[in-house]
XYZ file of C-alpha atoms in Angstrom:
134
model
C 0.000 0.000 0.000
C 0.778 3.525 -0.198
C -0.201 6.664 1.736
C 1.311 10.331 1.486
C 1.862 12.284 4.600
C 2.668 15.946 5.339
C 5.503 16.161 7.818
C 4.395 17.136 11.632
C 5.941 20.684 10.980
C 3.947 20.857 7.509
C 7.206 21.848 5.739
C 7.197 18.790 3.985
C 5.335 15.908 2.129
C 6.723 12.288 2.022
C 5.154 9.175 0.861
C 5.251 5.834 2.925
C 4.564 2.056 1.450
C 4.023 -0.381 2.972
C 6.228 -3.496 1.637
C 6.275 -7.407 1.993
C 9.501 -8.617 1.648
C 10.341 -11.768 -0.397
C 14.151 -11.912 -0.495
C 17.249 -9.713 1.668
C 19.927 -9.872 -0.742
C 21.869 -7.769 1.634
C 20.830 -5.880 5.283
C 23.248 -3.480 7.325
C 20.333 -1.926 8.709
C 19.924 -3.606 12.317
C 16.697 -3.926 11.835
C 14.766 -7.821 11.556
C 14.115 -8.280 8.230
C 12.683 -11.497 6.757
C 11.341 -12.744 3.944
C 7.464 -12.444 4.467
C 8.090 -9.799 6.909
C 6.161 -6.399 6.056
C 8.095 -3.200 6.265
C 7.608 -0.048 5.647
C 9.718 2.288 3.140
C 9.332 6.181 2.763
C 10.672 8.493 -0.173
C 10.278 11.992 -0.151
C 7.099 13.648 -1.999
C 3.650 12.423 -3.021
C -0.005 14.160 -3.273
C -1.306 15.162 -0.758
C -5.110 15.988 -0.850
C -5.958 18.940 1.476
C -9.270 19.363 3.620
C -10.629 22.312 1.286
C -10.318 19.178 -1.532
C -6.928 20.693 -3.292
C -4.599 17.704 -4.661
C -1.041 18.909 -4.932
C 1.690 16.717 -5.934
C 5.393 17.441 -4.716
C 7.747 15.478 -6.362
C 11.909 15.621 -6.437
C 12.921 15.865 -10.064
C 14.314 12.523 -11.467
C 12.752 10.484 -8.316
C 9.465 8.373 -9.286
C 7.357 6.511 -6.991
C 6.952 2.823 -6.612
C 3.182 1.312 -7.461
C 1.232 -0.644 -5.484
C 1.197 -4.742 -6.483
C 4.615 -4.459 -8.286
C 7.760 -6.065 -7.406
C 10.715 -3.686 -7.164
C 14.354 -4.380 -5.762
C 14.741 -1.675 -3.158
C 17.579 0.051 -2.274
C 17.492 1.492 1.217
C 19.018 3.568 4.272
C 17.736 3.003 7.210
C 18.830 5.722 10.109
C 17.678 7.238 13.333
C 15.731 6.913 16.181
C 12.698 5.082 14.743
C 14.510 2.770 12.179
C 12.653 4.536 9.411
C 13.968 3.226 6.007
C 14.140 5.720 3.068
C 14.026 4.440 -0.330
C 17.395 5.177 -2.052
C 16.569 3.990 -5.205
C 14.679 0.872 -6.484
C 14.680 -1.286 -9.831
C 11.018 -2.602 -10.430
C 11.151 -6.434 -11.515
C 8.420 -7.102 -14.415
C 7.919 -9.527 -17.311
C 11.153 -11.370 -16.594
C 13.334 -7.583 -17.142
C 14.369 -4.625 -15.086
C 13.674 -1.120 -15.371
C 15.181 1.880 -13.066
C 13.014 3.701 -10.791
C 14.525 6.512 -11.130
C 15.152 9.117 -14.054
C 19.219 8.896 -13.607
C 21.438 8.075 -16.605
C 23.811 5.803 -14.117
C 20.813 3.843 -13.340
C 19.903 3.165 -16.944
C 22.835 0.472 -17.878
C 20.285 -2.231 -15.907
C 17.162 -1.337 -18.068
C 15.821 -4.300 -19.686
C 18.515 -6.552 -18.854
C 17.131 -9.898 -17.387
C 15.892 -10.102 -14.245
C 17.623 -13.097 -13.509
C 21.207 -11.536 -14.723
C 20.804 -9.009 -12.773
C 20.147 -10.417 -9.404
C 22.811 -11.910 -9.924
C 24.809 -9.452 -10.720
C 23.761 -7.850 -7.459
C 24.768 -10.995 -5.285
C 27.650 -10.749 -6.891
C 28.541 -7.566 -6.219
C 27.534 -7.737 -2.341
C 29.223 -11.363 -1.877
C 33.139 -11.532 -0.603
C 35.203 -11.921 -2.870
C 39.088 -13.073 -1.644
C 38.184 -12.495 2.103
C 37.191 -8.764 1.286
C 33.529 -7.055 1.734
C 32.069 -5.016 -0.855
């Protein structure tokens, strides 16, 4: 699910979803996560509709939102007090290819490559290699 929020101070709007996870290729965060286990993710911007009825969206140039019932690879940073993990970037998983979140020409030498090529390029890229960490 999704909802979008206007911060406590109203100075800003940021979206939260609501995620199940089905794989951790790779958590620093701390936190428990587990496939099957729901989190929830937050990325700066969304609409927010206003009591007089107003819809205004606020969005961060080259930063798109995930949809509901799709299946994304999330990259995340989870910080402070309350755990609460921001959405980096993401790579949304869909008719056996990937395709970049994100409006960002470094992002774009994934699109359309196989899903299955690139997952494991990722586990790749986060596994040892020669007793060092990536």
């Amino acid at each position: 699910s999704s909802e979008a929020h206007l911060s406590n101070d109203k100075s800003g709007v940021y979206s939260e979803f609501q995620t199940t996870v089905t794989d951790v290729l790779k958590n620093s965060s701390g936190l428990s996560i587990t496939p099957g286990s729901l989190i929830s993710l937050e990325r700066a911007g969304g609409a927010v509709l206003y009591a007089n009825g107003h819809r205004q969206i606020y969005a961060i140039a080259g930063q798109n939102m995930p949809l509901v019932k799709r299946r994304y690879v999330f990259f995340t940073s989870c910080a402070g007090i309350d755990q609460n993990c921001r959405i980096i970037t993401a790579y949304e998983l869909k008719d056996n290819r990937v395709n970049p979140l994100d409006d960002v020409d470094t992002f774009e030498v994934y699109k359309a490559v196989g899903e299955s090529n690139f997952l494991n390029s990722l586990r790749s890229a986060i596994t040892p290699h020669n007793g060092e960490a990536r």
